[in-house]
Amino acid sequence: GENVEQHPSTLSVQEGDSAVIKCTYSDSASNYFPWYKQELGKGPQLIIDIRSNVGEKKDQRIAVTLNKTAKHFSLHITETQPEDSAVYFCAARGTGTASKLTFGTGTRLQVTL
Amino acid sequence: DGGITQSPKYLFRKEGQNVTLSCEQNLNHDAMYWYRQDPGQGLRLIYYSQIVNDFQKGDIAEGYSVSREKKESFPLTVTSAQKNPTAFYLCASSFDRDQPQHFGDGTRLSIL
């Protein structure tokens, strides 16, 4: 089955700096890659996603890039703010009738003043 | 407001007891999912349902059961056969399996 690895597990940046979180996946047939933000005591919130026919997608300060050849995708947050502090999860979904999301183990992002 | 409602927010189970976690959505989504989240780990799929009256096991279904009698509801029962039930349980839904999943705010289950 699919295996998703996420790095780093923790990341601390100063306010205004950029943050990058990277994920690799094992199933070359995977075609959908969402990113979720989870605040303490809450459920994950979808912040951006990308499909395999696109190499990059941007939404204001957040962008995701996908390299299908290397089987990795990354989340980029620019001009970080304290409210960006949270745990971020990547996920990958394969194809087929039993396709399901496989999640990474999460990155705890801390934005310091 | 449309959304996914999980209840209760906190739940305590005694040894040998079954407990049921509620998940309701008013988004008109066909597909619904249950995940388990443990500290330092990603979300793991317990069960999912793509349509009413149908559901499939996920990666860690042992010790759990579900039903899908209504489109809006997908309750999860944690049975006494689940030996390590302490975790944060998350319900999600999507229009279909190819569309983005949206999550509720979870139920934290602990053992007394």
PDB file of C-alpha atoms in Angstrom:
ATOM      1  CA  GLY A   1       0.000   0.000   0.000  1.00  0.00           C
ATOM      2  CA  GLU A   2       0.851   3.685  -0.026  1.00  0.00           C
ATOM      3  CA  ASN A   3       3.468   5.021   2.393  1.00  0.00           C
ATOM      4  CA  VAL A   4       3.856   8.743   3.077  1.00  0.00           C
ATOM      5  CA  GLU A   5       6.853  10.203   4.894  1.00  0.00           C
ATOM      6  CA  GLN A   6       6.821  13.776   6.185  1.00  0.00           C
ATOM      7  CA  HIS A   7       9.731  15.990   7.296  1.00  0.00           C
ATOM      8  CA  PRO A   8      10.557  17.745   9.505  1.00  0.00           C
ATOM      9  CA  SER A   9       8.541  16.643  12.521  1.00  0.00           C
ATOM     10  CA  THR A  10       8.992  20.072  14.133  1.00  0.00           C
ATOM     11  CA  LEU A  11       9.827  23.421  12.573  1.00  0.00           C
ATOM     12  CA  SER A  12      10.413  26.765  14.238  1.00  0.00           C
ATOM     13  CA  VAL A  13      10.591  29.978  12.204  1.00  0.00           C
ATOM     14  CA  GLN A  14      10.546  33.650  12.992  1.00  0.00           C
ATOM     15  CA  GLU A  15       7.536  35.708  12.031  1.00  0.00           C
ATOM     16  CA  GLY A  16       7.867  36.882   8.442  1.00  0.00           C
ATOM     17  CA  ASP A  17      10.153  34.048   7.388  1.00  0.00           C
ATOM     18  CA  SER A  18       9.153  31.204   5.051  1.00  0.00           C
ATOM     19  CA  ALA A  19       8.424  27.636   6.088  1.00  0.00           C
ATOM     20  CA  VAL A  20       8.736  24.519   3.936  1.00  0.00           C
ATOM     21  CA  ILE A  21       7.400  21.062   4.761  1.00  0.00           C
ATOM     22  CA  LYS A  22       8.240  18.087   2.549  1.00  0.00           C
ATOM     23  CA  CYS A  23       6.519  14.761   1.918  1.00  0.00           C
ATOM     24  CA  THR A  24       7.432  11.729  -0.135  1.00  0.00           C
ATOM     25  CA  TYR A  25       5.085   8.989  -1.294  1.00  0.00           C
ATOM     26  CA  SER A  26       5.646   5.466  -2.529  1.00  0.00           C
ATOM     27  CA  ASP A  27       2.768   4.699  -4.921  1.00  0.00           C
ATOM     28  CA  SER A  28       3.473   6.202  -8.330  1.00  0.00           C
ATOM     29  CA  ALA A  29      -0.248   5.867  -9.165  1.00  0.00           C
ATOM     30  CA  SER A  30      -1.239   8.372  -6.454  1.00  0.00           C
ATOM     31  CA  ASN A  31      -2.996  11.328  -8.044  1.00  0.00           C
ATOM     32  CA  TYR A  32      -4.262  13.621  -5.280  1.00  0.00           C
ATOM     33  CA  PHE A  33      -2.263  15.376  -2.554  1.00  0.00           C
ATOM     34  CA  PRO A  34      -4.011  17.497   0.103  1.00  0.00           C
ATOM     35  CA  TRP A  35      -2.509  19.458   2.977  1.00  0.00           C
ATOM     36  CA  TYR A  36      -4.307  19.914   6.280  1.00  0.00           C
ATOM     37  CA  LYS A  37      -3.754  22.292   9.200  1.00  0.00           C
ATOM     38  CA  GLN A  38      -4.747  21.103  12.667  1.00  0.00           C
ATOM     39  CA  GLU A  39      -5.028  23.414  15.644  1.00  0.00           C
ATOM     40  CA  LEU A  40      -5.055  22.127  19.200  1.00  0.00           C
ATOM     41  CA  GLY A  41      -8.252  20.257  20.053  1.00  0.00           C
ATOM     42  CA  LYS A  42      -9.685  20.698  16.556  1.00  0.00           C
ATOM     43  CA  GLY A  43     -10.094  18.564  13.485  1.00  0.00           C
ATOM     44  CA  PRO A  44      -7.794  18.993  10.466  1.00  0.00           C
ATOM     45  CA  GLN A  45      -8.743  21.774   8.072  1.00  0.00           C
ATOM     46  CA  LEU A  46      -7.995  21.459   4.357  1.00  0.00           C
ATOM     47  CA  ILE A  47      -5.772  24.385   3.348  1.00  0.00           C
ATOM     48  CA  ILE A  48      -4.651  23.471  -0.162  1.00  0.00           C
ATOM     49  CA  ASP A  49      -4.561  20.463  -2.460  1.00  0.00           C
ATOM     50  CA  ILE A  50      -3.022  19.501  -5.775  1.00  0.00           C
ATOM     51  CA  ARG A  51      -3.756  16.867  -8.388  1.00  0.00           C
ATOM     52  CA  SER A  52      -1.162  14.979 -10.359  1.00  0.00           C
ATOM     53  CA  ASN A  53      -1.782  16.856 -13.604  1.00  0.00           C
ATOM     54  CA  VAL A  54      -0.522  20.095 -12.019  1.00  0.00           C
ATOM     55  CA  GLY A  55       3.020  20.919 -10.886  1.00  0.00           C
ATOM     56  CA  GLU A  56       2.293  23.875  -8.617  1.00  0.00           C
ATOM     57  CA  LYS A  57      -0.658  25.588  -6.993  1.00  0.00           C
ATOM     58  CA  LYS A  58      -0.759  28.804  -5.008  1.00  0.00           C
ATOM     59  CA  ASP A  59      -3.321  30.407  -2.708  1.00  0.00           C
ATOM     60  CA  GLN A  60      -2.176  33.716  -1.214  1.00  0.00           C
ATOM     61  CA  ARG A  61       0.722  32.905   1.164  1.00  0.00           C
ATOM     62  CA  ILE A  62       0.446  29.146   0.689  1.00  0.00           C
ATOM     63  CA  ALA A  63       1.776  27.108  -2.221  1.00  0.00           C
ATOM     64  CA  VAL A  64       2.206  23.420  -2.961  1.00  0.00           C
ATOM     65  CA  THR A  65       4.630  21.903  -5.469  1.00  0.00           C
ATOM     66  CA  LEU A  66       4.568  18.369  -6.850  1.00  0.00           C
ATOM     67  CA  ASN A  67       7.408  16.408  -8.440  1.00  0.00           C
ATOM     68  CA  LYS A  68       5.891  13.205  -9.812  1.00  0.00           C
ATOM     69  CA  THR A  69       9.207  11.844 -11.037  1.00  0.00           C
ATOM     70  CA  ALA A  70      10.777  12.060  -7.600  1.00  0.00           C
ATOM     71  CA  LYS A  71       7.458  11.276  -5.876  1.00  0.00           C
ATOM     72  CA  HIS A  72       7.576  14.184  -3.494  1.00  0.00           C
ATOM     73  CA  PHE A  73       5.483  17.249  -2.784  1.00  0.00           C
ATOM     74  CA  SER A  74       6.036  20.264  -0.569  1.00  0.00           C
ATOM     75  CA  LEU A  75       4.071  22.935   1.280  1.00  0.00           C
ATOM     76  CA  HIS A  76       5.461  26.460   1.222  1.00  0.00           C
ATOM     77  CA  ILE A  77       4.214  29.164   3.578  1.00  0.00           C
ATOM     78  CA  THR A  78       5.568  32.666   3.007  1.00  0.00           C
ATOM     79  CA  GLU A  79       5.483  35.665   5.351  1.00  0.00           C
ATOM     80  CA  THR A  80       4.598  33.446   8.291  1.00  0.00           C
ATOM     81  CA  GLN A  81       2.388  34.796  11.060  1.00  0.00           C
ATOM     82  CA  PRO A  82       1.804  33.575  14.638  1.00  0.00           C
ATOM     83  CA  GLU A  83      -1.612  32.212  13.605  1.00  0.00           C
ATOM     84  CA  ASP A  84       0.166  29.842  11.216  1.00  0.00           C
ATOM     85  CA  SER A  85       1.395  27.904  14.276  1.00  0.00           C
ATOM     86  CA  ALA A  86      -0.253  24.474  14.134  1.00  0.00           C
ATOM     87  CA  VAL A  87       0.365  20.887  13.081  1.00  0.00           C
ATOM     88  CA  TYR A  88       0.378  20.334   9.329  1.00  0.00           C
ATOM     89  CA  PHE A  89      -0.362  16.986   7.663  1.00  0.00           C
ATOM     90  CA  CYS A  90       0.234  15.919   4.103  1.00  0.00           C
ATOM     91  CA  ALA A  91      -1.639  13.044   2.487  1.00  0.00           C
ATOM     92  CA  ALA A  92      -1.673  11.091  -0.756  1.00  0.00           C
ATOM     93  CA  ARG A  93      -4.471   9.175  -2.447  1.00  0.00           C
ATOM     94  CA  GLY A  94      -4.019   6.362  -4.905  1.00  0.00           C
ATOM     95  CA  THR A  95      -6.363   5.208  -7.645  1.00  0.00           C
ATOM     96  CA  GLY A  96      -8.768   2.300  -7.832  1.00  0.00           C
ATOM     97  CA  THR A  97     -12.038   1.417  -6.155  1.00  0.00           C
ATOM     98  CA  ALA A  98     -10.417   1.149  -2.756  1.00  0.00           C
ATOM     99  CA  SER A  99      -8.419   4.361  -3.071  1.00  0.00           C
ATOM    100  CA  LYS A 100      -7.976   6.114   0.241  1.00  0.00           C
ATOM    101  CA  LEU A 101      -5.970   8.894   1.819  1.00  0.00           C
ATOM    102  CA  THR A 102      -2.700   7.939   3.501  1.00  0.00           C
ATOM    103  CA  PHE A 103      -1.423  10.607   5.884  1.00  0.00           C
ATOM    104  CA  GLY A 104       2.050  11.695   6.894  1.00  0.00           C
ATOM    105  CA  THR A 105       2.945  11.855  10.585  1.00  0.00           C
ATOM    106  CA  GLY A 106       2.624  15.636  10.825  1.00  0.00           C
ATOM    107  CA  THR A 107       4.854  18.702  11.263  1.00  0.00           C
ATOM    108  CA  ARG A 108       4.471  20.973  14.268  1.00  0.00           C
ATOM    109  CA  LEU A 109       5.135  24.521  13.033  1.00  0.00           C
ATOM    110  CA  GLN A 110       5.945  27.194  15.594  1.00  0.00           C
ATOM    111  CA  VAL A 111       6.087  30.810  14.431  1.00  0.00           C
ATOM    112  CA  THR A 112       7.929  32.964  16.949  1.00  0.00           C
ATOM    113  CA  LEU A 113       7.742  36.735  17.310  1.00  0.00           C
TER     114      LEU A 113
ATOM    115  CA  ASP B   1     -24.211  26.564   8.762  1.00  0.00           C
ATOM    116  CA  GLY B   2     -23.207  23.405   6.936  1.00  0.00           C
ATOM    117  CA  GLY B   3     -20.687  21.167   8.579  1.00  0.00           C
ATOM    118  CA  ILE B   4     -19.744  17.985  10.367  1.00  0.00           C
ATOM    119  CA  THR B   5     -20.743  17.553  13.993  1.00  0.00           C
ATOM    120  CA  GLN B   6     -19.092  15.015  16.254  1.00  0.00           C
ATOM    121  CA  SER B   7     -20.383  14.259  19.724  1.00  0.00           C
ATOM    122  CA  PRO B   8     -19.540  14.030  22.474  1.00  0.00           C
ATOM    123  CA  LYS B   9     -16.294  16.015  22.542  1.00  0.00           C
ATOM    124  CA  TYR B  10     -14.969  13.884  25.426  1.00  0.00           C
ATOM    125  CA  LEU B  11     -15.970  10.303  26.248  1.00  0.00           C
ATOM    126  CA  PHE B  12     -14.885   7.891  28.932  1.00  0.00           C
ATOM    127  CA  ARG B  13     -15.166   4.125  28.665  1.00  0.00           C
ATOM    128  CA  LYS B  14     -15.083   1.541  31.380  1.00  0.00           C
ATOM    129  CA  GLU B  15     -13.379  -1.806  30.875  1.00  0.00           C
ATOM    130  CA  GLY B  16     -15.589  -4.226  28.923  1.00  0.00           C
ATOM    131  CA  GLN B  17     -17.964  -1.507  27.763  1.00  0.00           C
ATOM    132  CA  ASN B  18     -18.998  -0.599  24.233  1.00  0.00           C
ATOM    133  CA  VAL B  19     -19.305   3.092  23.409  1.00  0.00           C
ATOM    134  CA  THR B  20     -20.727   4.837  20.349  1.00  0.00           C
ATOM    135  CA  LEU B  21     -19.357   8.030  18.816  1.00  0.00           C
ATOM    136  CA  SER B  22     -21.727  10.170  16.803  1.00  0.00           C
ATOM    137  CA  CYS B  23     -20.983  11.840  13.461  1.00  0.00           C
ATOM    138  CA  GLU B  24     -23.592  13.892  11.604  1.00  0.00           C
ATOM    139  CA  GLN B  25     -23.148  15.983   8.451  1.00  0.00           C
ATOM    140  CA  ASN B  26     -25.508  18.355   6.632  1.00  0.00           C
ATOM    141  CA  LEU B  27     -23.282  18.852   3.593  1.00  0.00           C
ATOM    142  CA  ASN B  28     -25.180  16.340   1.440  1.00  0.00           C
ATOM    143  CA  HIS B  29     -21.991  14.285   1.148  1.00  0.00           C
ATOM    144  CA  ASP B  30     -22.234  10.675   0.003  1.00  0.00           C
ATOM    145  CA  ALA B  31     -18.938   9.472   1.477  1.00  0.00           C
ATOM    146  CA  MET B  32     -18.059   9.396   5.171  1.00  0.00           C
ATOM    147  CA  TYR B  33     -14.947   8.232   7.045  1.00  0.00           C
ATOM    148  CA  TRP B  34     -13.664   7.459  10.530  1.00  0.00           C
ATOM    149  CA  TYR B  35     -10.031   8.001  11.468  1.00  0.00           C
ATOM    150  CA  ARG B  36      -8.052   7.398  14.614  1.00  0.00           C
ATOM    151  CA  GLN B  37      -5.295   9.822  15.649  1.00  0.00           C
ATOM    152  CA  ASP B  38      -2.622   8.932  18.180  1.00  0.00           C
ATOM    153  CA  PRO B  39       0.093  11.331  19.459  1.00  0.00           C
ATOM    154  CA  GLY B  40       2.926  11.758  16.976  1.00  0.00           C
ATOM    155  CA  GLN B  41       1.179   9.715  14.317  1.00  0.00           C
ATOM    156  CA  GLY B  42      -0.794  10.486  11.244  1.00  0.00           C
ATOM    157  CA  LEU B  43      -4.458   9.690  10.830  1.00  0.00           C
ATOM    158  CA  ARG B  44      -5.306   6.033  10.318  1.00  0.00           C
ATOM    159  CA  LEU B  45      -8.484   4.927   8.560  1.00  0.00           C
ATOM    160  CA  ILE B  46     -10.874   2.757  10.585  1.00  0.00           C
ATOM    161  CA  TYR B  47     -13.943   2.470   8.319  1.00  0.00           C
ATOM    162  CA  TYR B  48     -15.396   4.314   5.373  1.00  0.00           C
ATOM    163  CA  SER B  49     -18.718   4.446   3.567  1.00  0.00           C
ATOM    164  CA  GLN B  50     -19.190   5.602   0.004  1.00  0.00           C
ATOM    165  CA  ILE B  51     -22.975   5.404   0.038  1.00  0.00           C
ATOM    166  CA  VAL B  52     -25.884   4.677   2.366  1.00  0.00           C
ATOM    167  CA  ASN B  53     -26.157   1.055   3.551  1.00  0.00           C
ATOM    168  CA  ASP B  54     -22.619   0.277   2.432  1.00  0.00           C
ATOM    169  CA  PHE B  55     -19.279   0.487   4.260  1.00  0.00           C
ATOM    170  CA  GLN B  56     -15.792  -1.010   4.059  1.00  0.00           C
ATOM    171  CA  LYS B  57     -13.026  -1.730   6.524  1.00  0.00           C
ATOM    172  CA  GLY B  58     -10.042   0.559   6.600  1.00  0.00           C
ATOM    173  CA  ASP B  59      -6.556  -0.226   7.853  1.00  0.00           C
ATOM    174  CA  ILE B  60      -7.391  -0.694  11.559  1.00  0.00           C
ATOM    175  CA  ALA B  61     -11.015  -1.933  11.705  1.00  0.00           C
ATOM    176  CA  GLU B  62     -10.514  -4.615  14.370  1.00  0.00           C
ATOM    177  CA  GLY B  63     -12.473  -3.819  17.535  1.00  0.00           C
ATOM    178  CA  TYR B  64     -14.711  -1.246  15.804  1.00  0.00           C
ATOM    179  CA  SER B  65     -18.086  -1.362  14.062  1.00  0.00           C
ATOM    180  CA  VAL B  66     -20.127   1.139  12.045  1.00  0.00           C
ATOM    181  CA  SER B  67     -23.518   1.575  10.410  1.00  0.00           C
ATOM    182  CA  ARG B  68     -24.743   3.838   7.628  1.00  0.00           C
ATOM    183  CA  GLU B  69     -28.538   3.793   7.707  1.00  0.00           C
ATOM    184  CA  LYS B  70     -28.884   7.468   6.810  1.00  0.00           C
ATOM    185  CA  LYS B  71     -26.879   9.664   4.462  1.00  0.00           C
ATOM    186  CA  GLU B  72     -26.291  12.219   7.215  1.00  0.00           C
ATOM    187  CA  SER B  73     -25.103   9.858   9.932  1.00  0.00           C
ATOM    188  CA  PHE B  74     -22.161   7.466  10.359  1.00  0.00           C
ATOM    189  CA  PRO B  75     -21.842   6.328  14.010  1.00  0.00           C
ATOM    190  CA  LEU B  76     -18.768   4.454  15.202  1.00  0.00           C
ATOM    191  CA  THR B  77     -18.939   1.874  17.993  1.00  0.00           C
ATOM    192  CA  VAL B  78     -15.757   1.113  19.901  1.00  0.00           C
ATOM    193  CA  THR B  79     -16.271  -2.389  21.238  1.00  0.00           C
ATOM    194  CA  SER B  80     -14.704  -4.109  24.232  1.00  0.00           C
ATOM    195  CA  ALA B  81     -12.584  -6.056  21.730  1.00  0.00           C
ATOM    196  CA  GLN B  82     -10.568  -2.873  21.052  1.00  0.00           C
ATOM    197  CA  LYS B  83      -7.837  -3.252  23.670  1.00  0.00           C
ATOM    198  CA  ASN B  84      -6.245   0.161  23.214  1.00  0.00           C
ATOM    199  CA  PRO B  85      -9.135   2.537  22.527  1.00  0.00           C
ATOM    200  CA  THR B  86      -7.629   5.704  24.031  1.00  0.00           C
ATOM    201  CA  ALA B  87      -7.240   8.100  21.086  1.00  0.00           C
ATOM    202  CA  PHE B  88      -8.668  11.108  19.271  1.00  0.00           C
ATOM    203  CA  TYR B  89     -11.353   9.994  16.792  1.00  0.00           C
ATOM    204  CA  LEU B  90     -12.067  12.047  13.704  1.00  0.00           C
ATOM    205  CA  CYS B  91     -14.982  11.809  11.305  1.00  0.00           C
ATOM    206  CA  ALA B  92     -14.776  13.186   7.768  1.00  0.00           C
ATOM    207  CA  SER B  93     -17.016  13.418   4.721  1.00  0.00           C
ATOM    208  CA  SER B  94     -16.763  14.209   1.017  1.00  0.00           C
ATOM    209  CA  PHE B  95     -19.097  14.424  -1.982  1.00  0.00           C
ATOM    210  CA  ASP B  96     -17.536  11.234  -3.286  1.00  0.00           C
ATOM    211  CA  ARG B  97     -14.260   9.393  -2.870  1.00  0.00           C
ATOM    212  CA  ASP B  98     -12.520  11.618  -5.429  1.00  0.00           C
ATOM    213  CA  GLN B  99     -13.434  14.900  -3.747  1.00  0.00           C
ATOM    214  CA  PRO B 100     -11.705  16.606  -0.799  1.00  0.00           C
ATOM    215  CA  GLN B 101     -12.466  15.309   2.672  1.00  0.00           C
ATOM    216  CA  HIS B 102     -13.632  17.689   5.376  1.00  0.00           C
ATOM    217  CA  PHE B 103     -13.298  16.881   9.071  1.00  0.00           C
ATOM    218  CA  GLY B 104     -15.287  17.343  12.249  1.00  0.00           C
ATOM    219  CA  ASP B 105     -13.639  18.503  15.476  1.00  0.00           C
ATOM    220  CA  GLY B 106     -13.205  15.044  16.920  1.00  0.00           C
ATOM    221  CA  THR B 107     -14.061  13.006  20.002  1.00  0.00           C
ATOM    222  CA  ARG B 108     -11.399  12.238  22.588  1.00  0.00           C
ATOM    223  CA  LEU B 109     -11.956   8.792  24.116  1.00  0.00           C
ATOM    224  CA  SER B 110     -10.284   7.789  27.375  1.00  0.00           C
ATOM    225  CA  ILE B 111     -10.392   4.695  29.565  1.00  0.00           C
ATOM    226  CA  LEU B 112     -11.539   4.929  33.171  1.00  0.00           C
TER     227      LEU B 112
END
